[in-house]
PDB file of C-alpha atoms in Angstrom:
ATOM      1  CA  MET A   1      -9.415 -18.952  -7.071  1.00 48.00           C
ATOM      2  CA  LEU A   2      -8.894 -17.233  -3.725  1.00 50.00           C
ATOM      3  CA  LYS A   3      -5.143 -17.413  -4.108  1.00 70.00           C
ATOM      4  CA  LYS A   4      -5.361 -15.813  -7.564  1.00 71.00           C
ATOM      5  CA  ILE A   5      -7.412 -12.946  -6.138  1.00 77.00           C
ATOM      6  CA  GLU A   6      -4.768 -12.455  -3.449  1.00 80.00           C
ATOM      7  CA  ILE A   7      -2.027 -12.244  -6.089  1.00 82.00           C
ATOM      8  CA  TYR A   8      -4.079  -9.827  -8.221  1.00 82.00           C
ATOM      9  CA  LEU A   9      -4.666  -7.603  -5.208  1.00 85.00           C
ATOM     10  CA  LEU A  10      -1.005  -7.752  -4.206  1.00 86.00           C
ATOM     11  CA  SER A  11       0.173  -6.854  -7.721  1.00 86.00           C
ATOM     12  CA  PHE A  12      -2.330  -4.015  -8.041  1.00 86.00           C
ATOM     13  CA  ILE A  13      -1.474  -2.338  -4.731  1.00 90.00           C
ATOM     14  CA  LEU A  14       2.305  -2.761  -5.044  1.00 90.00           C
ATOM     15  CA  ASN A  15       2.368  -1.412  -8.584  1.00 89.00           C
ATOM     16  CA  GLU A  16       0.207   1.568  -7.690  1.00 90.00           C
ATOM     17  CA  ALA A  17       2.493   2.353  -4.725  1.00 92.00           C
ATOM     18  CA  ILE A  18       5.587   2.196  -6.957  1.00 92.00           C
ATOM     19  CA  TYR A  19       3.919   4.431  -9.529  1.00 91.00           C
ATOM     20  CA  LEU A  20       2.812   7.088  -7.014  1.00 92.00           C
ATOM     21  CA  LEU A  21       6.171   7.153  -5.236  1.00 91.00           C
ATOM     22  CA  PHE A  22       8.413   7.305  -8.287  1.00 91.00           C
ATOM     23  CA  PHE A  23       6.704   7.608 -11.667  1.00 89.00           C
ATOM     24  CA  LEU A  24       3.595   9.789 -11.462  1.00 87.00           C
ATOM     25  CA  LYS A  25       5.261  12.584 -13.440  1.00 85.00           C
ATOM     26  CA  THR A  26       6.808  10.244 -15.992  1.00 83.00           C
ATOM     27  CA  ASN A  27       5.178  10.997 -19.326  1.00 83.00           C
ATOM     28  CA  ILE A  28       2.790   8.581 -20.973  1.00 80.00           C
ATOM     29  CA  SER A  29       5.162   7.663 -23.818  1.00 81.00           C
ATOM     30  CA  ASN A  30       7.815   6.543 -21.317  1.00 84.00           C
ATOM     31  CA  LEU A  31       5.255   4.556 -19.315  1.00 84.00           C
ATOM     32  CA  LEU A  32       4.117   2.687 -22.415  1.00 84.00           C
ATOM     33  CA  LEU A  33       7.669   2.079 -23.639  1.00 86.00           C
ATOM     34  CA  GLY A  34       8.784   1.051 -20.143  1.00 86.00           C
ATOM     35  CA  THR A  35       5.895  -1.400 -19.950  1.00 85.00           C
ATOM     36  CA  ILE A  36       6.945  -3.067 -23.206  1.00 86.00           C
ATOM     37  CA  ILE A  37      10.588  -3.286 -22.075  1.00 89.00           C
ATOM     38  CA  SER A  38       9.610  -4.695 -18.671  1.00 86.00           C
ATOM     39  CA  LEU A  39       7.463  -7.358 -20.352  1.00 85.00           C
ATOM     40  CA  ILE A  40      10.531  -8.453 -22.307  1.00 87.00           C
ATOM     41  CA  PHE A  41      12.687  -8.411 -19.147  1.00 86.00           C
ATOM     42  CA  ILE A  42      10.122 -10.436 -17.207  1.00 83.00           C
ATOM     43  CA  PHE A  43       9.717 -12.995 -19.998  1.00 83.00           C
ATOM     44  CA  VAL A  44      13.493 -13.535 -20.300  1.00 85.00           C
ATOM     45  CA  LEU A  45      14.310 -13.512 -16.575  1.00 83.00           C
ATOM     46  CA  SER A  46      11.415 -15.787 -15.646  1.00 79.00           C
ATOM     47  CA  LYS A  47      13.034 -18.508 -17.780  1.00 80.00           C
ATOM     48  CA  ILE A  48      16.253 -18.400 -15.747  1.00 82.00           C
ATOM     49  CA  LYS A  49      16.690 -21.132 -13.176  1.00 84.00           C
ATOM     50  CA  ILE A  50      16.672 -19.866  -9.594  1.00 83.00           C
ATOM     51  CA  THR A  51      20.157 -20.388  -8.188  1.00 85.00           C
ATOM     52  CA  LYS A  52      22.103 -18.947  -5.286  1.00 86.00           C
ATOM     53  CA  VAL A  53      23.605 -16.305  -7.597  1.00 88.00           C
ATOM     54  CA  TYR A  54      20.105 -15.345  -8.795  1.00 87.00           C
ATOM     55  CA  GLU A  55      18.949 -14.989  -5.195  1.00 89.00           C
ATOM     56  CA  ILE A  56      21.978 -12.909  -4.190  1.00 91.00           C
ATOM     57  CA  ILE A  57      21.388 -10.499  -7.085  1.00 91.00           C
ATOM     58  CA  LEU A  58      17.694 -10.273  -6.181  1.00 91.00           C
ATOM     59  CA  LEU A  59      18.659  -9.662  -2.548  1.00 93.00           C
ATOM     60  CA  ILE A  60      20.961  -6.774  -3.499  1.00 93.00           C
ATOM     61  CA  LEU A  61      18.170  -5.235  -5.581  1.00 93.00           C
ATOM     62  CA  ALA A  62      15.701  -5.728  -2.727  1.00 94.00           C
ATOM     63  CA  LEU A  63      18.013  -4.017  -0.217  1.00 94.00           C
ATOM     64  CA  ALA A  64      18.464  -1.055  -2.553  1.00 94.00           C
ATOM     65  CA  MET A  65      14.708  -0.912  -3.158  1.00 93.00           C
ATOM     66  CA  ALA A  66      13.999  -0.988   0.578  1.00 93.00           C
ATOM     67  CA  ILE A  67      16.295   1.966   1.275  1.00 93.00           C
ATOM     68  CA  ILE A  68      14.988   4.041  -1.646  1.00 93.00           C
ATOM     69  CA  THR A  69      11.329   3.211  -0.977  1.00 94.00           C
ATOM     70  CA  LEU A  70      11.469   3.956   2.757  1.00 94.00           C
ATOM     71  CA  SER A  71      13.187   7.268   2.020  1.00 93.00           C
ATOM     72  CA  GLN A  72      10.458   8.226  -0.442  1.00 93.00           C
ATOM     73  CA  ILE A  73       7.719   7.201   1.987  1.00 93.00           C
ATOM     74  CA  THR A  74       9.349   9.267   4.739  1.00 93.00           C
ATOM     75  CA  ASN A  75       9.429  12.284   2.420  1.00 92.00           C
ATOM     76  CA  PHE A  76       5.751  11.779   1.630  1.00 91.00           C
ATOM     77  CA  ILE A  77       4.739  11.603   5.301  1.00 90.00           C
ATOM     78  CA  THR A  78       6.949  14.534   6.313  1.00 90.00           C
ATOM     79  CA  TYR A  79       5.721  16.726   3.459  1.00 87.00           C
ATOM     80  CA  ASN A  80       1.999  15.965   3.703  1.00 83.00           C
ATOM     81  CA  LEU A  81       1.103  14.692   7.165  1.00 80.00           C
ATOM     82  CA  LEU A  82       3.733  15.222   9.881  1.00 81.00           C
ATOM     83  CA  LYS A  83       5.604  18.384   8.970  1.00 81.00           C
ATOM     84  CA  ASN A  84       6.711  19.130  12.529  1.00 81.00           C
ATOM     85  CA  TYR A  85       8.177  15.694  13.238  1.00 84.00           C
ATOM     86  CA  SER A  86      11.679  14.423  12.693  1.00 87.00           C
ATOM     87  CA  SER A  87      12.090  12.548   9.421  1.00 87.00           C
ATOM     88  CA  VAL A  88      14.526  10.166  11.167  1.00 90.00           C
ATOM     89  CA  TRP A  89      11.875   9.070  13.663  1.00 91.00           C
ATOM     90  CA  ILE A  90       9.282   8.719  10.909  1.00 90.00           C
ATOM     91  CA  TYR A  91      11.715   6.582   8.895  1.00 92.00           C
ATOM     92  CA  LEU A  92      12.531   4.351  11.866  1.00 93.00           C
ATOM     93  CA  SER A  93       8.883   4.024  12.930  1.00 91.00           C
ATOM     94  CA  PHE A  94       7.774   3.009   9.445  1.00 90.00           C
ATOM     95  CA  LEU A  95      10.732   0.632   9.147  1.00 92.00           C
ATOM     96  CA  ILE A  96       9.933  -1.075  12.469  1.00 94.00           C
ATOM     97  CA  LEU A  97       6.255  -1.514  11.531  1.00 93.00           C
ATOM     98  CA  SER A  98       7.218  -2.945   8.138  1.00 93.00           C
ATOM     99  CA  ILE A  99       9.758  -5.313   9.695  1.00 94.00           C
ATOM    100  CA  TYR A 100       7.194  -6.497  12.230  1.00 95.00           C
ATOM    101  CA  LEU A 101       4.620  -7.413   9.568  1.00 93.00           C
ATOM    102  CA  ALA A 102       7.318  -9.095   7.463  1.00 92.00           C
ATOM    103  CA  TYR A 103       8.508 -11.014  10.534  1.00 92.00           C
ATOM    104  CA  LEU A 104       5.024 -12.517  10.956  1.00 92.00           C
ATOM    105  CA  GLY A 105       5.398 -14.219   7.579  1.00 89.00           C
ATOM    106  CA  TYR A 106       3.740 -14.269   4.164  1.00 89.00           C
ATOM    107  CA  HIS A 107       0.423 -15.753   5.349  1.00 89.00           C
ATOM    108  CA  THR A 108      -0.111 -12.985   7.921  1.00 92.00           C
ATOM    109  CA  PHE A 109       1.082 -10.392   5.400  1.00 92.00           C
ATOM    110  CA  ILE A 110      -1.404 -11.431   2.711  1.00 90.00           C
ATOM    111  CA  LYS A 111      -4.308 -11.730   5.168  1.00 90.00           C
ATOM    112  CA  SER A 112      -3.517  -8.266   6.535  1.00 92.00           C
ATOM    113  CA  LEU A 113      -3.460  -6.994   2.959  1.00 92.00           C
ATOM    114  CA  GLU A 114      -6.883  -8.523   2.313  1.00 90.00           C
ATOM    115  CA  LEU A 115      -8.392  -6.874   5.386  1.00 91.00           C
ATOM    116  CA  ALA A 116      -6.796  -3.496   4.658  1.00 91.00           C
ATOM    117  CA  SER A 117      -7.895  -3.645   1.018  1.00 89.00           C
ATOM    118  CA  TYR A 118     -11.545  -3.066   1.996  1.00 90.00           C
ATOM    119  CA  PHE A 119     -10.678   0.261   3.626  1.00 90.00           C
ATOM    120  CA  TYR A 120      -8.241   1.034   0.803  1.00 89.00           C
ATOM    121  CA  LEU A 121     -10.838   0.459  -1.926  1.00 89.00           C
ATOM    122  CA  PHE A 122     -13.494   2.345   0.059  1.00 90.00           C
ATOM    123  CA  LEU A 123     -11.227   5.419   0.242  1.00 88.00           C
ATOM    124  CA  LYS A 124     -10.437   5.178  -3.484  1.00 88.00           C
ATOM    125  CA  ILE A 125     -14.119   5.050  -4.407  1.00 89.00           C
ATOM    126  CA  VAL A 126     -15.013   7.918  -2.058  1.00 85.00           C
ATOM    127  CA  THR A 127     -12.121   9.992  -3.418  1.00 85.00           C
ATOM    128  CA  PHE A 128     -13.236   9.428  -7.002  1.00 86.00           C
ATOM    129  CA  PHE A 129     -16.823  10.513  -6.391  1.00 85.00           C
ATOM    130  CA  LEU A 130     -15.792  13.559  -4.361  1.00 82.00           C
ATOM    131  CA  ILE A 131     -13.205  14.789  -6.852  1.00 85.00           C
ATOM    132  CA  ILE A 132     -14.644  13.894 -10.271  1.00 85.00           C
ATOM    133  CA  PHE A 133     -16.786  17.056 -10.357  1.00 84.00           C
ATOM    134  CA  TYR A 134     -13.603  19.157 -10.653  1.00 83.00           C
ATOM    135  CA  PHE A 135     -12.524  17.381 -13.845  1.00 85.00           C
ATOM    136  CA  LYS A 136     -12.261  19.654 -16.926  1.00 84.00           C
ATOM    137  CA  ILE A 137     -11.375  18.591 -20.474  1.00 83.00           C
ATOM    138  CA  SER A 138      -9.917  22.066 -21.108  1.00 77.00           C
ATOM    139  CA  ASN A 139      -7.009  21.244 -18.765  1.00 76.00           C
ATOM    140  CA  PHE A 140      -5.556  18.974 -21.470  1.00 74.00           C
ATOM    141  CA  ASN A 141      -4.778  21.844 -23.866  1.00 72.00           C
ATOM    142  CA  ASN A 142      -1.025  21.757 -23.154  1.00 66.00           C
ATOM    143  CA  ILE A 143      -0.074  18.090 -22.988  1.00 65.00           C
ATOM    144  CA  THR A 144       2.497  17.759 -25.798  1.00 63.00           C
ATOM    145  CA  ASN A 145       5.305  16.908 -23.333  1.00 63.00           C
ATOM    146  CA  GLU A 146       3.567  13.574 -22.715  1.00 61.00           C
ATOM    147  CA  LEU A 147       4.816  12.423 -26.120  1.00 62.00           C
ATOM    148  CA  HIS A 148       8.530  12.979 -25.435  1.00 67.00           C
ATOM    149  CA  VAL A 149      10.774   9.995 -24.730  1.00 66.00           C
ATOM    150  CA  ASN A 150      13.787   9.985 -22.404  1.00 71.00           C
ATOM    151  CA  GLN A 151      15.800   7.506 -20.343  1.00 75.00           C
ATOM    152  CA  SER A 152      13.177   7.278 -17.556  1.00 78.00           C
ATOM    153  CA  PHE A 153      11.434   4.418 -19.364  1.00 82.00           C
ATOM    154  CA  LEU A 154      14.393   2.157 -18.472  1.00 86.00           C
ATOM    155  CA  ILE A 155      14.106   3.017 -14.765  1.00 88.00           C
ATOM    156  CA  PHE A 156      10.378   2.342 -14.899  1.00 88.00           C
ATOM    157  CA  ALA A 157      11.050  -0.993 -16.623  1.00 88.00           C
ATOM    158  CA  VAL A 158      13.558  -2.028 -13.917  1.00 89.00           C
ATOM    159  CA  PHE A 159      11.175  -1.176 -11.064  1.00 89.00           C
ATOM    160  CA  ASN A 160       8.290  -2.910 -12.805  1.00 87.00           C
ATOM    161  CA  THR A 161      10.364  -6.006 -13.514  1.00 88.00           C
ATOM    162  CA  PHE A 162      11.608  -6.175  -9.925  1.00 90.00           C
ATOM    163  CA  ILE A 163       8.074  -6.141  -8.485  1.00 89.00           C
ATOM    164  CA  PHE A 164       6.801  -8.933 -10.725  1.00 87.00           C
ATOM    165  CA  LEU A 165       9.899 -11.100 -10.237  1.00 88.00           C
ATOM    166  CA  ALA A 166       9.627 -10.578  -6.469  1.00 90.00           C
ATOM    167  CA  ILE A 167       5.961 -11.609  -6.485  1.00 88.00           C
ATOM    168  CA  LYS A 168       6.800 -14.673  -8.581  1.00 86.00           C
ATOM    169  CA  TYR A 169       9.636 -15.618  -6.222  1.00 87.00           C
ATOM    170  CA  LEU A 170       7.480 -15.423  -3.087  1.00 87.00           C
ATOM    171  CA  THR A 171       4.237 -16.837  -4.493  1.00 84.00           C
ATOM    172  CA  ASN A 172       5.381 -18.985  -7.449  1.00 80.00           C
ATOM    173  CA  TYR A 173       2.815 -17.194  -9.629  1.00 76.00           C
ATOM    174  CA  SER A 174       3.942 -16.020 -13.062  1.00 70.00           C
ATOM    175  CA  LEU A 175       3.015 -12.768 -14.787  1.00 65.00           C
ATOM    176  CA  ASN A 176      -0.689 -12.424 -15.521  1.00 67.00           C
ATOM    177  CA  LYS A 177      -1.519 -10.303 -18.560  1.00 69.00           C
ATOM    178  CA  LYS A 178      -4.854  -9.182 -17.153  1.00 71.00           C
ATOM    179  CA  ILE A 179      -3.502  -7.766 -13.896  1.00 73.00           C
ATOM    180  CA  TYR A 180      -0.506  -6.267 -15.703  1.00 73.00           C
ATOM    181  CA  SER A 181      -2.804  -4.514 -18.186  1.00 75.00           C
ATOM    182  CA  PHE A 182      -5.143  -3.422 -15.401  1.00 77.00           C
ATOM    183  CA  SER A 183      -2.216  -1.946 -13.460  1.00 78.00           C
ATOM    184  CA  LEU A 184      -1.134   0.052 -16.505  1.00 78.00           C
ATOM    185  CA  VAL A 185      -4.678   1.322 -17.110  1.00 82.00           C
ATOM    186  CA  ASN A 186      -4.831   2.297 -13.428  1.00 82.00           C
ATOM    187  CA  PHE A 187      -1.565   4.283 -13.759  1.00 82.00           C
ATOM    188  CA  LEU A 188      -2.861   6.180 -16.767  1.00 83.00           C
ATOM    189  CA  SER A 189      -6.298   6.764 -15.198  1.00 86.00           C
ATOM    190  CA  ILE A 190      -4.760   8.334 -12.085  1.00 87.00           C
ATOM    191  CA  LYS A 191      -2.585  10.636 -14.169  1.00 85.00           C
ATOM    192  CA  ILE A 192      -5.412  11.628 -16.524  1.00 86.00           C
ATOM    193  CA  LEU A 193      -7.716  12.334 -13.584  1.00 88.00           C
ATOM    194  CA  ILE A 194      -5.161  14.571 -11.844  1.00 88.00           C
ATOM    195  CA  ILE A 195      -4.272  16.502 -15.017  1.00 86.00           C
ATOM    196  CA  GLY A 196      -7.979  16.901 -15.804  1.00 86.00           C
ATOM    197  CA  ILE A 197      -8.498  18.474 -12.386  1.00 87.00           C
ATOM    198  CA  MET A 198      -5.457  20.753 -12.015  1.00 84.00           C
ATOM    199  CA  GLY A 199      -3.914  21.030 -15.488  1.00 82.00           C
ATOM    200  CA  THR A 200      -0.398  20.171 -16.643  1.00 81.00           C
ATOM    201  CA  THR A 201       1.304  23.237 -15.110  1.00 81.00           C
ATOM    202  CA  LEU A 202       0.138  22.582 -11.548  1.00 83.00           C
ATOM    203  CA  PHE A 203       0.568  18.846 -12.054  1.00 84.00           C
ATOM    204  CA  HIS A 204       4.321  19.307 -12.550  1.00 83.00           C
ATOM    205  CA  LEU A 205       4.587  22.148 -10.027  1.00 87.00           C
ATOM    206  CA  TYR A 206       3.290  20.254  -6.986  1.00 87.00           C
ATOM    207  CA  GLU A 207       5.450  17.617  -5.297  1.00 88.00           C
ATOM    208  CA  TYR A 208       2.465  15.314  -4.641  1.00 88.00           C
ATOM    209  CA  PRO A 209      -0.368  16.375  -6.984  1.00 89.00           C
ATOM    210  CA  TYR A 210      -2.471  13.356  -5.982  1.00 88.00           C
ATOM    211  CA  VAL A 211      -2.638  14.817  -2.474  1.00 86.00           C
ATOM    212  CA  ASN A 212      -3.122  18.408  -3.625  1.00 84.00           C
ATOM    213  CA  ILE A 213      -6.265  17.550  -5.588  1.00 84.00           C
ATOM    214  CA  LEU A 214      -7.785  16.277  -2.326  1.00 82.00           C
ATOM    215  CA  LYS A 215      -7.455  19.781  -0.856  1.00 78.00           C
ATOM    216  CA  ARG A 216     -10.061  20.958  -3.356  1.00 74.00           C
ATOM    217  CA  ILE A 217     -12.755  18.818  -1.801  1.00 73.00           C
ATOM    218  CA  LYS A 218     -15.203  20.999   0.082  1.00 64.00           C
ATOM    219  CA  TYR A 219     -18.874  20.171   0.330  1.00 53.00           C
ATOM    220  CA  LEU A 220     -20.951  22.144   2.810  1.00 44.00           C
ATOM    221  CA  ASP A 221     -19.254  23.037   6.122  1.00 48.00           C
ATOM    222  CA  PHE A 222     -18.651  19.570   7.488  1.00 48.00           C
ATOM    223  CA  ILE A 223     -16.815  18.032   4.529  1.00 50.00           C
ATOM    224  CA  GLU A 224     -13.563  19.937   4.106  1.00 50.00           C
ATOM    225  CA  ARG A 225      -9.880  19.403   4.812  1.00 59.00           C
ATOM    226  CA  MET A 226     -10.391  15.793   3.796  1.00 66.00           C
ATOM    227  CA  GLU A 227      -6.905  15.231   2.396  1.00 68.00           C
ATOM    228  CA  GLY A 228      -5.569  13.933   5.716  1.00 69.00           C
ATOM    229  CA  ILE A 229      -8.148  11.142   5.916  1.00 75.00           C
ATOM    230  CA  LEU A 230      -8.196  10.298   2.209  1.00 80.00           C
ATOM    231  CA  SER A 231      -4.381  10.198   2.107  1.00 82.00           C
ATOM    232  CA  PHE A 232      -4.521   7.022   4.176  1.00 85.00           C
ATOM    233  CA  GLN A 233      -5.186   5.099   0.957  1.00 88.00           C
ATOM    234  CA  TYR A 234      -1.651   6.014  -0.105  1.00 90.00           C
ATOM    235  CA  LEU A 235      -0.154   5.182   3.284  1.00 91.00           C
ATOM    236  CA  ILE A 236      -1.779   1.746   3.105  1.00 92.00           C
ATOM    237  CA  SER A 237      -0.256   0.959  -0.289  1.00 92.00           C
ATOM    238  CA  PHE A 238       3.149   2.391   0.738  1.00 94.00           C
ATOM    239  CA  PHE A 239       3.150   0.383   3.956  1.00 94.00           C
ATOM    240  CA  PHE A 240       2.441  -2.906   2.202  1.00 94.00           C
ATOM    241  CA  LEU A 241       5.054  -2.124  -0.437  1.00 94.00           C
ATOM    242  CA  SER A 242       7.776  -1.607   2.181  1.00 94.00           C
ATOM    243  CA  SER A 243       6.635  -4.662   4.170  1.00 95.00           C
ATOM    244  CA  PHE A 244       6.615  -6.786   1.018  1.00 95.00           C
ATOM    245  CA  ILE A 245      10.182  -5.787   0.118  1.00 94.00           C
ATOM    246  CA  ILE A 246      11.386  -6.539   3.655  1.00 95.00           C
ATOM    247  CA  LEU A 247       9.528  -9.867   3.569  1.00 95.00           C
ATOM    248  CA  LEU A 248      11.334 -10.630   0.316  1.00 94.00           C
ATOM    249  CA  ILE A 249      14.688  -9.754   1.936  1.00 94.00           C
ATOM    250  CA  LYS A 250      13.917 -11.995   4.907  1.00 94.00           C
ATOM    251  CA  THR A 251      12.906 -14.909   2.659  1.00 93.00           C
ATOM    252  CA  LEU A 252      15.923 -14.510   0.392  1.00 92.00           C
ATOM    253  CA  ILE A 253      18.371 -14.502   3.321  1.00 92.00           C
ATOM    254  CA  GLN A 254      16.769 -17.620   4.803  1.00 90.00           C
ATOM    255  CA  ARG A 255      16.856 -19.523   1.499  1.00 89.00           C
ATOM    256  CA  ILE A 256      20.394 -18.422   0.607  1.00 88.00           C
ATOM    257  CA  LEU A 257      21.702 -19.611   3.961  1.00 86.00           C
ATOM    258  CA  LYS A 258      19.906 -22.953   3.602  1.00 81.00           C
ATOM    259  CA  ARG A 259      20.876 -23.496  -0.024  1.00 66.00           C
ATOM    260  CA  LYS A 260      23.762 -25.907  -0.430  1.00 61.00           C
ATOM    261  CA  PRO A 261      26.696 -24.820  -2.611  1.00 56.00           C
ATOM    262  CA  SER A 262      26.341 -26.221  -6.106  1.00 50.00           C
TER     263      SER A 262
END
């Protein structure tokens, strides 16, 4: 049971990090269509026998994901938290920290994730109760663009498929419908909450609307400018996403080198 909880937690945090970094502004129709496509991808690919070729392809995808993800995380930190610091140093610092956790191995990684999840969930709950009072149904008046479909659903499907195949490869746990459904509901809930607070125009105008809504929090004189502290929930999920991908790269390289030619 404990191991299942670990996998659920891992899937939830990694998927939320992917969504916030890349797909927050993807419309709902594309998210739903991408979810269906990724389910098909996962079902088909999970039936394929793991060979050296399979691992090499997964390694190439993991390397590309690591570069793209670390770049996006660096942009997030530079834009929201450390505007006066060099993006190169931020990138390298985050990379070194991620490599270090990955170097310690999967057991240390998952235990660190468990410990960090308490703080992560605490910040999420606090954020919800501080921000929910700004929610307005009237902000959903202009939401017709959420019904349009474009090619972004395929990109979402590829990212989604990669995360679940990577988790299966490292943990030997197959796709769980409950956690997959819960992740999707979480995506939609975050988007609905943000649009309900700032409206569709500001939602698409801001680079990181999930940080901008935190700037609205102001209760009395001692609870203001909370976005810096509350943004740590995103840094936690981004950090474990980058560490997980690097851990996957490390594991793949080790197994490919050990695998005998067939």
